[in-house]
Structures are given as structure tokens and as C-alpha cells.
Short mmCIF file of N, CA, C and O in Angstrom, two decimals:
data_model
loop_
_atom_site.label_atom_id
_atom_site.label_comp_id
_atom_site.label_asym_id
_atom_site.label_seq_id
_atom_site.Cartn_x
_atom_site.Cartn_y
_atom_site.Cartn_z
N UNK A 1 2.63 53.17 173.45
CA UNK A 1 1.51 52.82 172.60
C UNK A 1 0.27 52.51 173.46
O UNK A 1 -0.83 52.88 173.09
N UNK A 2 0.49 51.83 174.60
CA UNK A 2 -0.63 51.50 175.48
C UNK A 2 -1.27 52.76 176.04
O UNK A 2 -2.49 52.86 176.13
N UNK A 3 -0.43 53.73 176.42
CA UNK A 3 -0.94 54.97 176.98
C UNK A 3 -1.73 55.75 175.93
O UNK A 3 -2.81 56.29 176.22
N UNK A 4 -1.22 55.80 174.71
CA UNK A 4 -1.93 56.49 173.63
C UNK A 4 -3.26 55.82 173.33
O UNK A 4 -4.28 56.49 173.13
N UNK A 5 -3.27 54.48 173.32
CA UNK A 5 -4.51 53.75 173.07
C UNK A 5 -5.52 53.99 174.19
O UNK A 5 -6.72 54.19 173.92
N UNK A 6 -5.06 54.02 175.44
CA UNK A 6 -5.95 54.28 176.57
C UNK A 6 -6.52 55.69 176.49
O UNK A 6 -7.70 55.91 176.77
N UNK A 7 -5.70 56.65 176.09
CA UNK A 7 -6.13 58.03 175.93
C UNK A 7 -7.22 58.14 174.87
O UNK A 7 -8.23 58.82 175.05
N UNK A 8 -7.00 57.47 173.74
CA UNK A 8 -7.99 57.50 172.66
C UNK A 8 -9.29 56.84 173.10
O UNK A 8 -10.37 57.32 172.77
N UNK A 9 -9.20 55.76 173.84
CA UNK A 9 -10.40 55.08 174.34
C UNK A 9 -11.17 56.00 175.29
O UNK A 9 -12.41 56.08 175.21
N UNK A 10 -10.46 56.71 176.18
CA UNK A 10 -11.11 57.64 177.10
C UNK A 10 -11.82 58.75 176.33
O UNK A 10 -12.94 59.15 176.68
N UNK A 11 -11.19 59.28 175.29
CA UNK A 11 -11.80 60.34 174.48
C UNK A 11 -13.06 59.85 173.78
O UNK A 11 -14.04 60.57 173.68
N UNK A 12 -13.02 58.63 173.27
CA UNK A 12 -14.19 58.07 172.60
C UNK A 12 -15.35 57.89 173.58
O UNK A 12 -16.48 58.27 173.29
N UNK A 13 -15.06 57.35 174.76
CA UNK A 13 -16.10 57.17 175.77
C UNK A 13 -16.67 58.52 176.18
O UNK A 13 -17.89 58.68 176.30
N UNK A 14 -15.82 59.53 176.36
CA UNK A 14 -16.29 60.87 176.74
C UNK A 14 -17.17 61.49 175.67
O UNK A 14 -18.10 62.24 175.97
N UNK A 15 -16.88 61.22 174.40
CA UNK A 15 -17.68 61.76 173.30
C UNK A 15 -19.06 61.11 173.27
O UNK A 15 -20.07 61.78 173.05
N UNK A 16 -19.11 59.81 173.47
CA UNK A 16 -20.38 59.08 173.40
C UNK A 16 -21.16 59.19 174.71
O UNK A 16 -22.37 59.40 174.70
N UNK A 17 -20.47 59.04 175.82
CA UNK A 17 -21.08 59.10 177.15
C UNK A 17 -20.32 60.13 177.99
O UNK A 17 -19.42 59.77 178.74
N UNK A 18 -20.65 61.43 177.86
CA UNK A 18 -19.89 62.44 178.61
C UNK A 18 -20.06 62.26 180.11
O UNK A 18 -21.06 61.71 180.58
N UNK A 19 -19.05 62.72 180.85
CA UNK A 19 -19.15 62.69 182.31
C UNK A 19 -20.29 63.61 182.72
O UNK A 19 -20.44 64.71 182.17
N UNK A 20 -21.09 63.15 183.69
CA UNK A 20 -22.22 63.96 184.15
C UNK A 20 -22.30 63.94 185.67
O UNK A 20 -21.87 63.00 186.32
N UNK A 21 -22.89 65.00 186.19
CA UNK A 21 -23.11 65.14 187.62
C UNK A 21 -24.29 64.26 188.03
O UNK A 21 -25.37 64.35 187.43
N UNK A 22 -24.07 63.41 189.05
CA UNK A 22 -25.13 62.51 189.54
C UNK A 22 -25.79 63.05 190.81
O UNK A 22 -26.95 62.78 191.06
N UNK A 23 -25.03 63.79 191.62
CA UNK A 23 -25.55 64.33 192.88
C UNK A 23 -24.70 65.52 193.29
O UNK A 23 -23.53 65.61 192.91
N UNK A 24 -25.31 66.43 194.04
CA UNK A 24 -24.62 67.64 194.51
C UNK A 24 -24.78 67.72 196.02
O UNK A 24 -25.88 67.53 196.54
N UNK A 25 -23.67 68.02 196.70
CA UNK A 25 -23.68 68.22 198.16
C UNK A 25 -22.84 69.45 198.47
O UNK A 25 -21.61 69.37 198.47
N UNK A 26 -23.48 70.58 198.68
CA UNK A 26 -22.75 71.82 198.97
C UNK A 26 -21.87 72.20 197.80
O UNK A 26 -22.34 72.34 196.68
N UNK A 27 -20.56 72.35 198.06
CA UNK A 27 -19.62 72.72 197.00
C UNK A 27 -19.01 71.50 196.32
O UNK A 27 -18.17 71.64 195.44
N UNK A 28 -19.41 70.30 196.73
CA UNK A 28 -18.91 69.08 196.11
C UNK A 28 -20.01 68.42 195.30
O UNK A 28 -21.19 68.59 195.58
N UNK A 29 -19.59 67.67 194.29
CA UNK A 29 -20.56 66.93 193.49
C UNK A 29 -19.94 65.63 193.03
O UNK A 29 -18.73 65.44 193.05
N UNK A 30 -20.80 64.70 192.66
CA UNK A 30 -20.40 63.35 192.29
C UNK A 30 -20.62 63.16 190.79
O UNK A 30 -21.69 63.50 190.28
N UNK A 31 -19.60 62.62 190.11
CA UNK A 31 -19.74 62.38 188.68
C UNK A 31 -19.66 60.88 188.38
O UNK A 31 -19.11 60.10 189.16
N UNK A 32 -20.19 60.51 187.23
CA UNK A 32 -20.32 59.10 186.87
C UNK A 32 -19.08 58.52 186.20
O UNK A 32 -19.16 57.82 185.20
N UNK A 33 -17.92 58.77 186.76
CA UNK A 33 -16.66 58.15 186.32
C UNK A 33 -15.91 57.72 187.56
O UNK A 33 -15.81 58.48 188.52
N UNK A 34 -15.37 56.52 187.52
CA UNK A 34 -14.62 56.01 188.66
C UNK A 34 -13.17 55.76 188.29
O UNK A 34 -12.59 56.46 187.45
N UNK A 35 -12.61 54.74 188.88
CA UNK A 35 -11.19 54.45 188.70
C UNK A 35 -10.82 54.15 187.26
O UNK A 35 -9.68 54.38 186.86
N UNK A 36 -11.74 53.66 186.47
CA UNK A 36 -11.44 53.35 185.07
C UNK A 36 -11.71 54.53 184.13
O UNK A 36 -11.64 54.38 182.92
N UNK A 37 -12.00 55.72 184.69
CA UNK A 37 -12.38 56.86 183.88
C UNK A 37 -11.26 57.75 183.40
O UNK A 37 -11.51 58.77 182.76
N UNK A 38 -10.02 57.42 183.72
CA UNK A 38 -8.90 58.22 183.24
C UNK A 38 -8.69 59.53 183.99
O UNK A 38 -7.99 60.42 183.50
N UNK A 39 -9.28 59.67 185.18
CA UNK A 39 -9.11 60.89 185.98
C UNK A 39 -8.01 60.69 187.01
O UNK A 39 -7.70 59.57 187.39
N UNK A 40 -7.46 61.83 187.47
CA UNK A 40 -6.43 61.81 188.51
C UNK A 40 -6.79 62.80 189.61
O UNK A 40 -7.37 63.86 189.33
N UNK A 41 -6.45 62.47 190.85
CA UNK A 41 -6.69 63.39 191.96
C UNK A 41 -5.95 64.69 191.70
O UNK A 41 -4.80 64.69 191.27
N UNK A 42 -6.64 65.80 191.91
CA UNK A 42 -6.07 67.13 191.67
C UNK A 42 -6.33 67.66 190.27
O UNK A 42 -6.11 68.84 190.01
N UNK A 43 -6.84 66.82 189.38
CA UNK A 43 -7.11 67.25 188.01
C UNK A 43 -8.26 68.25 187.98
O UNK A 43 -9.22 68.15 188.74
N UNK A 44 -8.16 69.26 187.10
CA UNK A 44 -9.20 70.27 186.96
C UNK A 44 -10.17 69.86 185.85
O UNK A 44 -9.76 69.33 184.82
N UNK A 45 -11.45 70.13 186.09
CA UNK A 45 -12.51 69.80 185.13
C UNK A 45 -13.41 71.01 184.94
O UNK A 45 -13.64 71.78 185.88
N UNK A 46 -13.95 71.18 183.74
CA UNK A 46 -14.91 72.24 183.45
C UNK A 46 -16.32 71.69 183.56
O UNK A 46 -16.59 70.56 183.16
N UNK A 47 -17.23 72.51 184.08
CA UNK A 47 -18.62 72.11 184.28
C UNK A 47 -19.52 72.99 183.43
O UNK A 47 -19.37 74.21 183.41
N UNK A 48 -20.47 72.34 182.74
CA UNK A 48 -21.40 73.04 181.85
C UNK A 48 -22.82 72.59 182.12
O UNK A 48 -23.08 71.41 182.36
N UNK A 49 -23.77 73.53 182.04
CA UNK A 49 -25.18 73.18 182.07
C UNK A 49 -25.63 72.93 180.64
O UNK A 49 -25.30 73.71 179.74
N UNK A 50 -26.38 71.85 180.40
CA UNK A 50 -26.88 71.63 179.05
C UNK A 50 -27.90 72.70 178.71
O UNK A 50 -28.69 73.12 179.57
N UNK A 51 -27.87 73.16 177.50
CA UNK A 51 -28.78 74.22 177.07
C UNK A 51 -29.82 73.69 176.09
O UNK A 51 -30.08 72.49 176.02
N UNK A 52 -30.35 74.60 175.32
CA UNK A 52 -31.38 74.25 174.35
C UNK A 52 -30.79 73.40 173.22
O UNK A 52 -29.62 73.56 172.86
N UNK A 53 -31.60 72.51 172.68
CA UNK A 53 -31.18 71.69 171.55
C UNK A 53 -31.20 72.59 170.31
O UNK A 53 -32.16 73.33 170.08
N UNK A 54 -30.13 72.52 169.53
CA UNK A 54 -30.01 73.35 168.32
C UNK A 54 -30.35 72.50 167.10
O UNK A 54 -29.69 71.52 166.80
N UNK A 55 -31.42 72.91 166.39
CA UNK A 55 -31.88 72.20 165.20
C UNK A 55 -31.66 73.10 163.99
O UNK A 55 -32.08 74.26 163.98
N UNK A 56 -31.02 72.56 162.96
CA UNK A 56 -30.81 73.31 161.72
C UNK A 56 -32.17 73.55 161.07
O UNK A 56 -32.91 72.60 160.79
N UNK A 57 -32.52 74.83 160.81
CA UNK A 57 -33.85 75.13 160.28
C UNK A 57 -34.06 74.62 158.84
O UNK A 57 -35.19 74.41 158.43
N UNK A 58 -32.98 74.41 158.11
CA UNK A 58 -33.11 73.94 156.73
C UNK A 58 -33.17 72.42 156.62
O UNK A 58 -33.96 71.88 155.84
N UNK A 59 -32.35 71.74 157.40
CA UNK A 59 -32.27 70.28 157.27
C UNK A 59 -33.03 69.54 158.36
O UNK A 59 -33.29 68.35 158.23
N UNK A 60 -33.33 70.23 159.48
CA UNK A 60 -33.97 69.57 160.60
C UNK A 60 -33.01 68.73 161.41
O UNK A 60 -33.40 68.04 162.35
N UNK A 61 -31.72 68.79 161.06
CA UNK A 61 -30.70 68.00 161.75
C UNK A 61 -30.43 68.54 163.14
O UNK A 61 -30.32 69.76 163.34
N UNK A 62 -30.31 67.64 164.11
CA UNK A 62 -29.95 68.01 165.47
C UNK A 62 -28.45 68.28 165.49
O UNK A 62 -27.65 67.39 165.23
N UNK A 63 -28.06 69.51 165.80
CA UNK A 63 -26.65 69.92 165.80
C UNK A 63 -26.03 69.87 167.19
O UNK A 63 -24.91 70.33 167.38
N UNK A 64 -26.74 69.31 168.14
CA UNK A 64 -26.25 69.27 169.51
C UNK A 64 -26.97 70.30 170.35
O UNK A 64 -27.99 70.85 169.95
N UNK A 65 -26.44 70.59 171.52
CA UNK A 65 -27.09 71.57 172.37
C UNK A 65 -26.09 72.65 172.78
O UNK A 65 -24.90 72.41 172.86
N UNK A 66 -26.65 73.82 173.00
CA UNK A 66 -25.84 74.92 173.51
C UNK A 66 -25.51 74.59 174.96
O UNK A 66 -26.30 73.94 175.65
N UNK A 67 -24.36 74.99 175.42
CA UNK A 67 -23.97 74.73 176.81
C UNK A 67 -23.58 76.03 177.47
O UNK A 67 -23.05 76.93 176.83
N UNK A 68 -23.86 76.11 178.76
CA UNK A 68 -23.50 77.30 179.53
C UNK A 68 -22.44 76.91 180.56
O UNK A 68 -22.65 76.01 181.38
N UNK A 69 -21.30 77.61 180.51
CA UNK A 69 -20.20 77.33 181.41
C UNK A 69 -20.58 77.70 182.83
O UNK A 69 -21.03 78.81 183.10
N UNK A 70 -20.43 76.75 183.75
CA UNK A 70 -20.73 76.99 185.17
C UNK A 70 -19.47 77.38 185.92
O UNK A 70 -19.45 78.35 186.67
N UNK A 71 -18.39 76.63 185.72
CA UNK A 71 -17.16 76.91 186.44
C UNK A 71 -16.20 75.75 186.34
O UNK A 71 -16.34 74.89 185.46
N UNK A 72 -15.27 75.72 187.25
CA UNK A 72 -14.24 74.69 187.24
C UNK A 72 -14.21 73.97 188.57
O UNK A 72 -14.42 74.57 189.62
N UNK A 73 -13.95 72.66 188.50
CA UNK A 73 -13.87 71.85 189.71
C UNK A 73 -12.57 71.08 189.75
O UNK A 73 -11.87 70.95 188.74
N UNK A 74 -12.25 70.56 190.93
CA UNK A 74 -11.02 69.81 191.14
C UNK A 74 -11.37 68.42 191.66
O UNK A 74 -12.17 68.28 192.59
N UNK A 75 -10.78 67.39 191.06
CA UNK A 75 -11.01 66.02 191.48
C UNK A 75 -10.42 65.83 192.87
O UNK A 75 -9.23 66.05 193.09
N UNK A 76 -11.27 65.42 193.83
CA UNK A 76 -10.85 65.26 195.21
C UNK A 76 -10.66 63.79 195.60
O UNK A 76 -9.75 63.46 196.35
N UNK A 77 -11.54 62.94 195.10
CA UNK A 77 -11.46 61.51 195.45
C UNK A 77 -12.04 60.68 194.32
O UNK A 77 -13.09 61.01 193.76
N UNK A 78 -11.35 59.61 194.00
CA UNK A 78 -11.79 58.70 192.94
C UNK A 78 -12.14 57.36 193.58
O UNK A 78 -11.31 56.72 194.20
N UNK A 79 -13.39 56.97 193.43
CA UNK A 79 -13.89 55.70 193.94
C UNK A 79 -14.00 54.71 192.77
O UNK A 79 -13.85 55.10 191.62
N UNK A 80 -14.28 53.46 193.05
CA UNK A 80 -14.37 52.49 191.95
C UNK A 80 -15.37 52.88 190.86
O UNK A 80 -15.09 52.73 189.67
N UNK A 81 -16.53 53.43 191.23
CA UNK A 81 -17.59 53.71 190.24
C UNK A 81 -17.94 55.19 190.08
O UNK A 81 -18.70 55.53 189.18
N UNK A 82 -17.46 56.06 190.96
CA UNK A 82 -17.76 57.49 190.85
C UNK A 82 -16.61 58.31 191.40
O UNK A 82 -15.72 57.79 192.08
N UNK A 83 -16.64 59.61 191.09
CA UNK A 83 -15.58 60.53 191.52
C UNK A 83 -16.23 61.72 192.21
O UNK A 83 -17.28 62.20 191.80
N UNK A 84 -15.57 62.22 193.26
CA UNK A 84 -16.03 63.41 193.97
C UNK A 84 -15.19 64.60 193.52
O UNK A 84 -13.97 64.54 193.52
N UNK A 85 -15.89 65.66 193.12
CA UNK A 85 -15.25 66.88 192.61
C UNK A 85 -15.69 68.05 193.46
O UNK A 85 -16.87 68.15 193.84
N UNK A 86 -14.77 68.97 193.76
CA UNK A 86 -15.10 70.17 194.52
C UNK A 86 -15.11 71.37 193.57
O UNK A 86 -14.17 71.57 192.80
N UNK A 87 -16.16 72.16 193.64
CA UNK A 87 -16.27 73.36 192.82
C UNK A 87 -15.26 74.39 193.30
O UNK A 87 -15.24 74.75 194.48
N UNK A 88 -14.41 74.86 192.39
CA UNK A 88 -13.39 75.85 192.74
C UNK A 88 -13.81 77.25 192.33
O UNK A 88 -13.60 78.21 193.04
N UNK A 89 -14.35 77.34 191.14
CA UNK A 89 -14.71 78.65 190.60
C UNK A 89 -16.11 78.55 190.04
O UNK A 89 -16.49 77.52 189.47
N UNK A 90 -16.89 79.60 190.23
CA UNK A 90 -18.28 79.59 189.79
C UNK A 90 -18.51 80.83 188.93
O UNK A 90 -18.31 81.95 189.38
N UNK A 91 -18.96 80.62 187.71
CA UNK A 91 -19.18 81.71 186.76
C UNK A 91 -20.58 82.29 186.95
O UNK A 91 -21.57 81.58 186.89
N UNK A 92 -20.67 83.57 187.22
CA UNK A 92 -21.93 84.30 187.31
C UNK A 92 -22.93 83.71 188.30
O UNK A 92 -24.14 83.81 188.11
N UNK A 93 -22.45 83.00 189.31
CA UNK A 93 -23.34 82.48 190.34
C UNK A 93 -24.19 81.29 189.91
O UNK A 93 -25.13 80.93 190.61
N UNK A 94 -23.88 80.68 188.77
CA UNK A 94 -24.64 79.50 188.34
C UNK A 94 -24.35 78.33 189.28
O UNK A 94 -23.25 78.20 189.80
N UNK A 95 -25.32 77.48 189.48
CA UNK A 95 -25.17 76.35 190.37
C UNK A 95 -24.92 75.07 189.58
O UNK A 95 -25.43 74.90 188.48
N UNK A 96 -24.14 74.18 190.16
CA UNK A 96 -23.95 72.86 189.58
C UNK A 96 -25.25 72.09 189.83
O UNK A 96 -25.78 72.11 190.93
N UNK A 97 -25.77 71.46 188.80
CA UNK A 97 -27.02 70.71 188.90
C UNK A 97 -26.81 69.28 188.47
O UNK A 97 -25.92 68.98 187.68
N UNK A 98 -27.67 68.39 188.96
CA UNK A 98 -27.66 67.01 188.48
C UNK A 98 -27.90 67.05 186.97
O UNK A 98 -28.76 67.77 186.48
N UNK A 99 -27.10 66.29 186.23
CA UNK A 99 -27.21 66.28 184.77
C UNK A 99 -26.24 67.21 184.08
O UNK A 99 -26.10 67.16 182.86
N UNK A 100 -25.55 68.07 184.86
CA UNK A 100 -24.55 68.96 184.26
C UNK A 100 -23.45 68.12 183.62
O UNK A 100 -23.13 67.03 184.07
N UNK A 101 -22.88 68.63 182.55
CA UNK A 101 -21.84 67.95 181.80
C UNK A 101 -20.48 68.37 182.33
O UNK A 101 -20.25 69.55 182.59
N UNK A 102 -19.57 67.41 182.48
CA UNK A 102 -18.24 67.67 183.01
C UNK A 102 -17.22 67.25 181.95
O UNK A 102 -17.33 66.16 181.39
N UNK A 103 -16.28 68.14 181.64
CA UNK A 103 -15.27 67.86 180.63
C UNK A 103 -13.88 68.28 181.09
O UNK A 103 -13.74 69.22 181.86
N UNK A 104 -12.89 67.57 180.57
CA UNK A 104 -11.51 67.99 180.79
C UNK A 104 -11.28 69.26 179.96
O UNK A 104 -11.81 69.37 178.85
N UNK A 105 -10.50 70.22 180.50
CA UNK A 105 -10.25 71.47 179.75
C UNK A 105 -9.49 71.20 178.45
O UNK A 105 -8.80 70.25 178.29
#
């Protein structure tokens, strides 16, 4: 029950405050999740660039933003407040940028 509750809490936090890239160094980048973020060394993550905001033309409602898949990264080191991820695969030569969104597959 504790594990299920922790999983649900992680999902809620990811929905409200998605993991994001804070800095990029070569093929590695730093994300804003640390030891309490539910990540494990060796875990694979998907990286997306935020796209244009999508607004419903009839209601004016913000439907979120389109995202462009960059590639996949692997968790290399988990620190108390941030995690280091190495880019494994890169789609169409897109670069990981500060502000990119990171999600579990």
C-alpha cells in the first residue's frame, strides 16, 4: 500500500510539476528531481521540447502545448536535489535544451 501511495504521489507531482532540464553539458543534462523524485539509476526517460500552446478556437481554452520528441536518456546519478541524465538516443538531431520536459516512458 505504501509503494502504491508513493507511486500515485509521484504521478501527481509529475503532472503538476513535470521534470525539466535545468542545464546541459555535452551529452549529459541535469533535471530538477533528486532523491525524493522516484527515479532509479539506469532508468530510461523520454525528453521532449515544449511546442506551441494549443488554444481551442471555439472556447478559447488552453489545451496544453504540442511537444516534440527529442530522444531518450538514462539516469546516471541521483543527487539530493537534482539528477544527471545522459542522452542515449537523439531523434532527428534535435538538441536537449534548458526547459525541455522529461517524462518516464
